[in-house]
Structures are given as C-alpha cells and as structure tokens.
Coordinates of C-alpha atoms in Angstrom, one line a residue:
Chain A
M18 CA 10.8 112.3 18.0
S19 CA 7.4 110.8 18.4
Y20 CA 5.9 107.5 17.1
Q21 CA 2.5 106.6 16.0
I22 CA 0.7 103.5 14.8
E23 CA 0.7 103.3 11.1
Q24 CA -2.9 104.0 10.1
K25 CA -3.2 103.0 6.5
A26 CA -2.3 99.4 6.3
I27 CA -3.0 98.3 9.8
V28 CA -6.0 97.2 11.8
H29 CA -5.8 96.0 15.3
E30 CA -8.1 94.8 18.1
T31 CA -7.5 94.1 21.8
I32 CA -9.1 91.0 23.1
D33 CA -8.5 89.3 26.4
E34 CA -5.6 91.7 27.0
E35 CA -3.9 90.6 23.8
V36 CA -3.5 92.8 20.9
V37 CA -4.1 91.2 17.5
I38 CA -2.7 93.3 14.6
I39 CA -3.2 92.7 10.8
N40 CA -0.8 94.3 8.3
F41 CA -2.4 94.2 4.9
A42 CA 0.6 95.6 3.2
S43 CA 2.9 92.7 4.2
G44 CA 0.2 90.0 4.8
N45 CA 1.5 89.3 8.3
Y46 CA -0.5 89.3 11.5
Y47 CA 0.9 89.8 15.0
S48 CA 0.2 89.2 18.7
L49 CA 1.2 91.4 21.6
T50 CA 0.7 90.6 25.2
G51 CA 2.0 91.9 28.5
V52 CA 4.3 94.9 28.2
G53 CA 4.1 94.8 24.4
A54 CA 0.3 95.2 24.5
F55 CA 0.7 98.0 27.1
V56 CA 3.0 99.9 24.9
W57 CA 0.7 99.4 21.9
N58 CA -2.3 100.7 23.8
I59 CA -0.3 103.8 24.8
L60 CA 0.3 104.4 21.1
N61 CA -3.3 103.8 20.4
H62 CA -4.2 106.8 22.5
G63 CA -2.0 109.0 20.3
P64 CA 1.6 109.7 19.3
S65 CA 4.2 109.3 22.0
S66 CA 8.0 109.4 22.3
I67 CA 10.0 106.4 23.3
E68 CA 11.1 108.3 26.4
N69 CA 7.5 108.8 27.6
I70 CA 6.7 105.1 26.9
I71 CA 9.8 104.0 28.9
Y72 CA 8.6 106.2 31.8
A73 CA 5.1 104.7 31.6
V74 CA 6.5 101.1 31.7
M75 CA 8.8 102.0 34.6
D76 CA 5.7 103.4 36.5
S77 CA 3.5 100.4 35.6
C78 CA 6.1 97.7 36.3
D79 CA 7.9 99.5 39.1
I80 CA 11.3 98.9 37.4
Q81 CA 14.4 101.0 36.8
E82 CA 15.0 102.5 33.4
E83 CA 18.3 100.8 32.9
F84 CA 16.7 97.4 32.9
I85 CA 14.2 98.1 30.2
K86 CA 15.6 100.9 27.9
S87 CA 17.3 98.5 25.6
D88 CA 14.3 96.2 25.4
I89 CA 11.9 99.0 24.6
N90 CA 14.2 100.5 21.9
S91 CA 14.6 97.1 20.3
F92 CA 10.9 96.6 20.4
F93 CA 10.3 99.9 18.7
S94 CA 12.8 99.0 16.0
E95 CA 10.9 95.8 15.3
L96 CA 7.6 97.6 15.2
I97 CA 9.0 100.1 12.7
R98 CA 10.7 97.3 10.7
E99 CA 7.4 95.5 10.4
G100 CA 5.6 98.6 9.2
L101 CA 3.4 98.8 12.3
V102 CA 4.6 102.1 13.7
K103 CA 6.1 105.2 12.0
K104 CA 8.1 108.2 13.2
L105 CA 6.5 111.6 13.5
D106 CA 8.3 114.8 13.4
L107 CA 6.7 116.1 16.6
D108 CA 8.1 117.6 19.7
S109 CA 9.3 114.8 21.9
T110 CA 8.0 116.5 24.9
S111 CA 4.4 116.2 23.8
S112 CA 2.2 115.1 26.6
L113 CA 2.2 111.5 27.5
Q114 CA -0.8 109.6 26.3
R115 CA -1.4 107.0 28.8
A116 CA -3.3 103.8 28.5
E117 CA -4.7 102.4 31.7
A118 CA -1.7 101.8 33.8
I119 CA -2.3 98.5 35.5
K120 CA 0.6 97.4 37.8
K121 CA 2.2 94.4 36.3
S122 CA 5.5 92.5 36.4
Y123 CA 7.9 93.3 33.7
Q124 CA 8.7 91.0 30.8
T125 CA 10.6 91.8 27.7
P126 CA 8.0 92.9 25.1
V127 CA 7.8 90.4 22.3
L128 CA 6.2 90.9 18.9
E129 CA 4.8 87.5 17.7
I130 CA 4.8 87.4 13.9
H131 CA 2.6 85.1 11.9
T132 CA 3.3 84.7 8.2
D133 CA 1.1 81.7 7.4
M134 CA -1.8 83.8 6.0
K135 CA 0.3 86.0 3.8
E136 CA -1.2 84.9 0.6
V137 CA -4.7 85.5 1.9
I138 CA -4.2 88.8 3.7
V139 CA -2.0 90.7 1.4
L140 CA -3.8 92.7 -1.2
D141 CA -2.3 93.3 -4.6
P142 CA -1.6 96.9 -5.4
V143 CA -3.9 98.4 -8.0
H144 CA -2.5 98.4 -11.5
E145 CA -3.0 101.2 -13.9
I146 CA -6.6 100.8 -15.0
D147 CA -6.8 100.6 -18.7
Y148 CA -10.4 101.0 -19.7
A149 CA -9.6 99.2 -23.0
D150 CA -9.3 96.0 -20.8
F151 CA -12.5 96.8 -19.0
Chain B
M17 CA 2.3 98.2 -14.4
L18 CA 2.1 99.0 -10.8
I19 CA 1.2 102.4 -9.5
S20 CA 4.3 104.5 -9.2
E21 CA 4.9 107.0 -6.5
N22 CA 4.7 109.8 -9.1
S23 CA 1.3 108.7 -10.2
P24 CA -1.5 111.0 -9.3
W25 CA -3.2 108.1 -7.6
S26 CA -0.5 107.9 -5.0
H27 CA -1.6 111.1 -3.3
E28 CA -4.8 111.8 -1.5
I29 CA -6.9 114.0 -3.7
E30 CA -9.5 116.2 -2.3
L31 CA -12.4 116.0 -4.7
E32 CA -16.0 117.0 -4.5
P33 CA -17.9 113.8 -3.6
N34 CA -20.7 115.0 -5.9
I35 CA -18.5 114.3 -9.0
I36 CA -18.5 110.6 -8.2
D37 CA -22.1 110.7 -7.2
Q38 CA -22.9 112.0 -10.7
Y39 CA -20.9 109.2 -12.2
C40 CA -22.9 106.7 -10.3
L41 CA -26.1 108.3 -11.5
D42 CA -24.8 108.3 -15.1
I43 CA -23.9 104.5 -14.9
I44 CA -27.4 103.8 -13.6
D45 CA -28.9 105.9 -16.4
K46 CA -26.8 104.1 -18.9
V47 CA -28.2 100.8 -17.7
N48 CA -31.7 102.1 -17.7
S49 CA -31.2 102.9 -21.4
F50 CA -30.6 99.3 -22.3
S51 CA -33.4 97.4 -23.8
K52 CA -35.4 95.4 -21.1
E53 CA -36.9 93.2 -23.7
N54 CA -35.0 90.0 -22.7
I55 CA -34.3 90.9 -19.1
Q56 CA -34.7 88.0 -16.6
K57 CA -36.0 89.1 -13.3
M58 CA -36.2 87.2 -10.0
K59 CA -36.6 88.1 -6.3
Y60 CA -34.3 86.6 -3.6
K61 CA -34.3 86.9 0.1
I62 CA -30.8 87.4 1.4
G63 CA -30.8 87.7 5.1
E64 CA -33.6 90.1 5.9
I65 CA -33.4 92.0 2.6
L66 CA -35.5 91.3 -0.4
L67 CA -33.5 91.7 -3.6
E68 CA -34.9 91.9 -7.1
C69 CA -32.2 90.8 -9.5
N70 CA -32.4 91.7 -13.1
F71 CA -30.1 90.0 -15.6
F72 CA -29.5 91.3 -19.1
D73 CA -28.3 88.0 -20.4
T74 CA -29.7 84.5 -20.0
T75 CA -26.3 82.8 -19.2
S76 CA -25.7 85.0 -16.2
Y77 CA -29.2 84.5 -15.0
K78 CA -29.2 80.7 -15.3
L79 CA -25.8 80.3 -13.5
F80 CA -26.8 82.7 -10.7
H81 CA -30.3 81.3 -10.3
T82 CA -28.9 77.7 -10.0
S83 CA -26.8 78.9 -7.1
M84 CA -29.5 80.8 -5.3
L85 CA -32.8 79.1 -6.3
H86 CA -33.5 78.0 -2.7
L87 CA -33.5 81.7 -1.7
K88 CA -36.0 82.7 -4.4
S89 CA -38.8 84.7 -2.9
S90 CA -42.4 85.1 -4.0
E91 CA -43.1 88.0 -1.6
G92 CA -45.3 90.4 -3.3
K93 CA -43.9 93.5 -1.6
V94 CA -41.7 96.1 -3.1
P95 CA -38.1 94.8 -3.0
D96 CA -35.7 96.5 -0.7
W97 CA -33.1 96.8 -3.5
R98 CA -33.0 96.3 -7.2
I99 CA -29.9 94.9 -8.7
Y100 CA -29.0 95.0 -12.4
V101 CA -26.4 92.6 -13.7
I102 CA -24.7 93.3 -17.0
N103 CA -22.2 91.0 -18.6
K104 CA -20.7 92.8 -21.6
K105 CA -18.0 95.3 -22.5
Y106 CA -18.3 98.4 -20.4
S107 CA -19.8 101.4 -22.2
G108 CA -20.5 103.7 -19.2
P109 CA -18.7 106.9 -18.4
K110 CA -15.0 106.8 -17.8
L111 CA -14.2 107.3 -14.2
P112 CA -11.7 109.8 -12.9
K113 CA -8.5 108.3 -11.6
E114 CA -8.1 111.3 -9.4
A115 CA -11.1 110.1 -7.3
I116 CA -9.5 106.9 -6.2
I117 CA -9.2 106.8 -2.5
N118 CA -5.5 106.7 -1.6
S119 CA -4.0 103.6 0.1
P120 CA -0.6 102.1 0.1
Y121 CA -2.2 98.8 -0.7
Q122 CA -5.4 98.0 -2.6
G123 CA -7.8 95.2 -3.1
I124 CA -10.8 96.7 -4.8
V125 CA -10.5 100.2 -6.1
E126 CA -12.7 102.5 -4.1
Y127 CA -13.9 105.8 -5.4
Q128 CA -14.5 108.8 -3.2
S129 CA -18.2 109.6 -3.1
S130 CA -20.8 110.9 -0.7
K131 CA -22.6 108.6 1.6
R132 CA -25.5 108.3 -0.8
F133 CA -23.4 106.3 -3.3
Q134 CA -20.7 103.7 -3.4
L135 CA -18.6 102.9 -6.4
Y136 CA -16.0 100.1 -6.7
Y137 CA -13.9 98.5 -9.4
I138 CA -12.8 94.9 -8.9
E139 CA -9.7 94.8 -10.9
H140 CA -9.1 91.0 -11.2
L141 CA -12.7 90.5 -12.3
R142 CA -12.8 93.5 -14.6
T143 CA -16.0 94.4 -12.8
L144 CA -17.5 97.6 -11.6
F145 CA -20.3 97.9 -9.1
T146 CA -22.2 100.8 -7.7
L147 CA -24.9 101.3 -5.1
N148 CA -27.4 104.2 -4.9
Y149 CA -28.6 104.3 -1.3
E150 CA -31.4 106.8 -2.1
S151 CA -33.1 104.9 -4.9
K152 CA -31.9 101.5 -3.6
I153 CA -30.6 100.6 -7.0
A154 CA -27.3 98.7 -7.6
V155 CA -25.5 97.9 -10.8
Y156 CA -23.0 95.0 -11.2
W157 CA -21.2 95.4 -14.6
T158 CA -18.7 92.8 -15.6
S159 CA -16.8 92.6 -18.8
S160 CA -15.3 89.2 -17.9
P161 CA -16.9 86.4 -19.8
I162 CA -18.9 84.4 -17.3
K163 CA -17.5 80.9 -17.5
E164 CA -19.6 78.0 -16.4
I165 CA -17.4 76.6 -13.6
S166 CA -14.5 79.0 -13.0
L167 CA -16.5 81.7 -11.2
D168 CA -18.4 81.7 -8.0
F169 CA -21.9 82.2 -9.3
T170 CA -22.9 84.4 -6.4
F171 CA -20.4 87.1 -7.1
P172 CA -23.0 89.8 -8.0
I173 CA -25.0 89.3 -4.9
R174 CA -22.0 88.7 -2.6
Y175 CA -20.4 92.0 -3.3
I176 CA -23.6 94.0 -3.3
A177 CA -25.2 92.2 -0.3
E178 CA -22.0 92.7 1.6
A179 CA -22.0 96.4 0.8
I180 CA -25.6 96.8 1.9
Y181 CA -25.0 94.8 5.1
R182 CA -21.8 96.7 5.9
N183 CA -24.0 99.7 6.5
R184 CA -25.8 97.5 9.1
N185 CA -22.5 96.3 10.7
G186 CA -22.5 92.9 8.9
F187 CA -20.3 91.3 6.3
I188 CA -19.3 88.0 4.7
L189 CA -17.3 85.6 6.8
H190 CA -15.0 82.9 5.5
S191 CA -16.4 80.0 7.6
G192 CA -18.5 76.9 7.6
V193 CA -21.8 76.9 9.6
V194 CA -23.9 73.9 10.7
G195 CA -26.4 73.5 13.5
K196 CA -29.4 72.0 15.1
N197 CA -32.7 73.5 16.5
G198 CA -32.1 76.9 14.9
K199 CA -28.7 77.2 16.6
G200 CA -25.4 77.1 14.8
V201 CA -21.7 76.6 15.3
L202 CA -19.3 78.5 13.1
F203 CA -16.1 76.8 11.8
T204 CA -13.1 79.0 11.4
G205 CA -9.8 78.6 9.7
K206 CA -7.9 79.1 6.5
S207 CA -8.5 77.0 3.4
G208 CA -7.4 73.4 3.9
S209 CA -8.0 73.5 7.6
G210 CA -11.0 71.2 7.5
K211 CA -13.9 73.7 7.6
S212 CA -15.6 72.4 4.4
T213 CA -15.0 68.8 5.1
T214 CA -16.3 69.1 8.7
S215 CA -19.3 71.1 7.6
L216 CA -20.3 68.7 4.9
A217 CA -19.7 65.7 7.1
C218 CA -22.2 67.3 9.5
L219 CA -24.7 67.8 6.7
L220 CA -24.4 64.1 5.7
A221 CA -25.0 63.3 9.4
G222 CA -28.3 65.2 9.3
F223 CA -27.3 68.6 10.7
D224 CA -28.8 71.8 9.5
F225 CA -26.5 73.5 7.0
I226 CA -25.8 77.1 6.1
C227 CA -22.4 76.9 4.3
D228 CA -19.0 75.3 4.0
D229 CA -17.1 78.3 2.9
H230 CA -18.9 81.7 3.1
C231 CA -21.9 83.1 4.8
L232 CA -23.4 86.5 5.4
Y233 CA -23.1 87.5 9.1
H234 CA -25.2 90.0 10.9
N235 CA -25.9 90.4 14.5
K236 CA -24.9 86.9 15.5
I237 CA -27.0 85.4 12.7
T238 CA -25.5 83.7 9.7
Y239 CA -27.4 83.6 6.4
N240 CA -27.1 81.3 3.4
L241 CA -25.7 82.6 0.2
T242 CA -25.5 79.6 -2.2
Q243 CA -26.6 76.0 -2.5
F244 CA -23.1 75.0 -3.8
A245 CA -20.3 73.6 -1.7
K246 CA -16.7 73.4 -2.8
L247 CA -14.4 70.6 -1.9
T248 CA -11.0 69.3 -2.9
S249 CA -10.8 65.9 -4.5
T250 CA -9.1 64.6 -1.3
S251 CA -12.1 65.7 0.8
L252 CA -14.5 64.1 -1.7
E253 CA -12.7 60.8 -1.2
I254 CA -13.3 61.2 2.6
L255 CA -16.9 62.1 2.0
S256 CA -17.5 59.3 -0.4
Q257 CA -21.2 59.4 0.3
L258 CA -21.3 62.9 -1.2
E259 CA -19.4 62.0 -4.2
H260 CA -22.2 60.2 -5.8
R261 CA -24.6 63.0 -5.8
N262 CA -24.9 65.3 -8.9
L263 CA -21.4 66.5 -9.3
L264 CA -20.8 69.3 -11.8
T265 CA -17.8 68.7 -13.9
G266 CA -14.9 70.9 -13.8
N267 CA -13.1 72.9 -11.1
T268 CA -13.3 76.4 -9.7
S269 CA -10.4 78.8 -10.1
D270 CA -9.0 77.5 -6.8
N271 CA -9.1 74.0 -8.0
K272 CA -12.0 72.8 -6.0
I273 CA -15.0 70.9 -7.2
I274 CA -18.4 72.5 -7.1
I275 CA -21.1 70.3 -5.6
P276 CA -24.7 71.2 -5.7
L277 CA -26.6 70.3 -2.5
L278 CA -30.1 70.6 -3.9
P279 CA -32.4 68.8 -4.2
N280 CA -30.9 66.0 -2.1
F281 CA -30.4 68.1 1.0
N282 CA -33.4 70.3 0.6
S283 CA -34.7 69.9 4.1
N284 CA -31.3 70.4 5.7
I285 CA -30.2 73.6 4.0
K286 CA -31.4 76.6 6.1
N287 CA -31.6 80.2 5.3
S288 CA -30.3 81.3 8.7
L289 CA -28.9 80.0 12.0
T290 CA -28.0 81.9 15.1
I291 CA -24.4 81.4 16.1
K292 CA -23.9 79.9 19.6
A293 CA -20.3 78.7 19.4
V294 CA -17.2 79.1 17.3
I295 CA -15.1 76.1 16.5
Q296 CA -11.6 75.9 15.0
P297 CA -11.1 72.5 13.3
I298 CA -7.5 71.2 13.5
L299 CA -6.4 68.2 11.6
T300 CA -4.3 65.7 13.6
Q301 CA -3.1 62.1 13.6
D302 CA -4.6 61.5 17.0
P303 CA -6.6 58.3 17.2
K304 CA -9.2 60.1 19.3
A305 CA -10.9 63.4 18.3
S306 CA -11.3 66.0 21.0
L307 CA -13.1 69.2 21.6
I308 CA -11.3 71.6 23.9
P309 CA -12.4 75.1 25.0
C310 CA -10.2 77.9 23.8
S311 CA -10.0 81.7 24.2
A312 CA -11.8 84.2 22.1
K313 CA -8.5 85.6 20.9
E314 CA -7.4 82.3 19.5
S315 CA -10.7 82.1 17.6
L316 CA -10.1 85.6 16.3
K317 CA -6.7 84.7 15.1
S318 CA -8.2 81.8 13.2
L319 CA -11.2 83.6 11.8
A320 CA -9.9 87.1 11.0
P321 CA -7.0 86.7 8.5
S322 CA -9.0 84.9 5.8
S323 CA -12.3 86.7 6.3
F324 CA -11.4 90.3 5.4
S325 CA -13.1 91.7 2.3
R326 CA -11.2 93.4 -0.4
I327 CA -12.7 96.8 0.6
V328 CA -9.8 98.5 2.4
S329 CA -11.8 101.1 4.3
A330 CA -14.0 98.4 5.8
H331 CA -11.2 96.4 7.5
K332 CA -11.3 98.1 10.8
Q333 CA -15.1 97.6 11.1
E334 CA -14.7 93.9 10.0
L335 CA -12.1 93.2 12.6
S336 CA -14.4 94.8 15.2
I337 CA -17.4 92.7 14.1
M338 CA -15.3 89.5 14.3
S339 CA -13.9 90.4 17.7
Q340 CA -17.4 91.0 19.1
L341 CA -18.6 87.7 17.7
V342 CA -15.9 85.6 19.3
K343 CA -16.2 87.5 22.6
S344 CA -20.0 86.8 22.7
V345 CA -20.0 83.0 22.4
P346 CA -17.9 80.0 23.7
N347 CA -15.0 79.1 21.6
Y348 CA -13.5 75.6 21.0
K349 CA -10.7 73.8 19.2
L350 CA -11.8 70.6 17.5
F351 CA -8.9 68.2 17.0
L352 CA -10.2 65.8 14.4
N353 CA -8.8 62.9 12.4
E354 CA -9.9 60.9 9.4
D355 CA -12.7 59.3 11.4
L356 CA -15.1 62.2 11.1
R357 CA -17.8 60.4 13.0
Q358 CA -15.9 61.1 16.2
A359 CA -15.8 64.8 15.4
I360 CA -19.5 64.8 14.5
N361 CA -20.5 63.2 17.8
L362 CA -18.5 65.8 19.7
I363 CA -20.2 68.7 17.8
A364 CA -23.6 67.1 18.3
Q365 CA -23.1 67.0 22.0
I366 CA -22.0 70.7 22.4
K367 CA -24.3 72.1 25.0
E368 CA -24.8 75.3 23.0
L369 CA -26.7 73.3 20.3
Q370 CA -29.1 71.6 22.7

C-alpha cells in the first residue's frame, strides 16, 4: 500500500525547512517541521509506502525502527484524517522516493493544525447552475 | 442544491478545448452586437497595462470610475486590453456543464478551454467573465443589480486584471501597503488584524499609500486598484481625523464603511510601490509598541490564508508567488496598541524605507 499527497484540494510550500500546507476543502492550514517535514518531502517526490518512509527516517535519524514505527503510523493516520494524504493501490515495494536525507535527531512528527482562517480559506462547493438565476 | 456525486460535474470530462473557445467567441460576438450608442469608454492604467473599459450602462460606469479615477490614463496608444462590462440579464450562449473543470471544492467555476481563452462563472455574484488572449478582449457580464454601496466597485477590473497578471506570475494580495521614497512595506493578516487601521494611520501621518485591503502584486511591485478604503466603525473612532472627510453613507457587504481618499489625499496616493519589507501587525495591550524581526515562514502563514483567489487552479502558483515574496525581503511583527503614533514611528524608522 502506497500513499500520496492529495493533489486536488492541497497546496504546500517549503520555506525555512518548514512545510506550510493549505487545505481548501476543510479551510485548515498546517505546519510541519523536523521529521514531519522530512516525511512530507519524501511524499512530494512521489508515492511511497509507510515502510519505505520508516526506513528513510531510520537512516536519516540513525534510530531503530521500534522507536519510531508507532509515531510514523500515527502521523500518517492524522495526515489521512485531515485529507492531506490518500492511499494508492500500488505495489508497496515501489522504489523509494527520497528527499534529501539530512542527518538529524529524531523527534516525533507533529502536524500543527490551524483553524482560525477556515471561513476565509474554505471555498463553497458549486451549486447547480440554473441559468434562470443568471 | 449541492453537486451530487452522481452529477456529471463530479467527474473529470475530457472535452475538446475548442468547444469552450467557441463559446468565448460567441459571448464576445454577442456583446459586439449590442448597441454602442450609449457606451461609456475610459482608459485606465493598472500596473503596467493600459485597459480600455467600456460600460454599457451609466450606473456601472459612474460607480467604477469613482473608484478608479486616479488611474485614468490619457495615453494615446492602443490599449493593451479592451474590457466590456455588461450589467443586465445574461442572453449569451448556454455553457456546457460538462466543460466544468473537476474539483472537490470550488470557488469560481472554471471552464476547460485552450490557452487562448479563459472563461469563469462567479456564482455568488451571478457573473460570467471571459478573456480572449488573441484579440486581447475581455467581457465581464453580471446579472446582479449593481447596488451603490454593497459591492466593491472595482470588481470587473479586479477579476480581469488578476487573470491577465496571473499569466505574468502576479495576482491580487490581501494586504495594506504604505511607504516612502518609492519604497513600500506590506502589511499582512486576516481581516480585523489591524492592516487597514495601520495603513490609514500611516496615510494620515503623510506616508505614501497604495491600499489598506487589496493590491495588485507583480514582481515585488504593488499597484493601486482603488481610491476607496474600508474601515469598521471601531477603526474610524480610532482614526477620528479621517472620519470627518467625505464619508459615503452605508456599509459594504462585510459591514465596513467605504471611505473615499480623493481628493484629500491626492498627493499621497501612489500608483505603485516596490516592496522592501513585510510586516504583520498584531494588536496588543502592551503600553509600548514594538517591531520585531520574524521569519519568512511566519509572514507566509500570515499572508497566504486570506490572499488566495477563488480560481482553484491558480492556488499553487499563488502560494509560490507569496513564498518568493516573503523570502526576498525582511519580515517583521509589529506589536501595536491604541496609540498608533508609536507604531507609525517604528514603521517610519525601518531601514528598508530609508
């Protein structure tokens, strides 16, 4: 099973090693730093399985799988719950897409969620256009 | 009624772009068939582009011209674009729903066309606008009655100018901009954060002024779009000196009061300023205002959420433009209080404005 950044409602930008994500469907915006940003940048290079991402984090942070597996799985669950990432029905052994692997110390990836701009960001779905109204 | 998942609009439709191109041509032909007897025509310079605006009704023209009169141009050259503004019930060709570009969320309806044309429908305004990039003709057709106060008078130009500039990697920012010596600072933040109040306080203090709410941004330069400012009644109480100048009666749809800045601030209102710093005003109870450097990413998080247009396909580009802006200049947080003179002094002393 592979995962991919949701393309349609999401825009994102990396600035000063922090990823800023806008979700137009929900009206929320998000920040990712450290390991979270590293994981996101892997996904930005293409679909990847959680296993491959865990290996990449292990390699980058020089840490054992047992210490991070639960964190990464929880992190992915949150990304999916927020509509930022979706599952793809691809072979989970697809080649690892790697972001630049800078050695760093491990910290639990955290998705910072901001909801204060919801009313401004979220776009109403289009209603059936009735030309009698227009 | 919302779009259901069974609706043909919920699926991406492969359609020949030429079909929508033909619709765009048909709309323009329809407009060309209207009598030009009472048409009101005027040229305006928006950014670097000379626009000839043609209004089929006097009310639209008068309201629009009041907003943009300081941008009127007497340049004799051929305009870069001709815009036709129609305010009456739509009588053009019916557009195929199948051509709507798929998205799980929508702002403005986008129709699939070739790169020579663009076609949009603004649902909440009951307005259609189209651009022909070959003939450089645009049509803005609204069936919403133009009410004197409830609409932003620059709507026709804002949407069309933004579409034109989007092709040049520019767009409209939700920001205030003031400056000195041809150099500007850009205030970021959502509505109510203090952008307008700070911008207008600077204007009263003699700063050059581009806007308190929206500007056209292209290649580090901000351009003026309107002579009107919009303030809440609370802000007007703070800026009491402004309150006594030529207030229009009535409020906008977001319950703000429209304030014309001409002719009283004629020498301060500028057509353009180059951005040298980005500032995020933050209201506090601190007795002393302060200006603290901050990171580009903090500025981006303040600027981006309220600046996106309603053109879905443009959002990625818009975020990239904003990111480049905040990375290219110094960024600050301005902690201000009710004594705006302190904040104004701090802004005036920013080295980037010297």
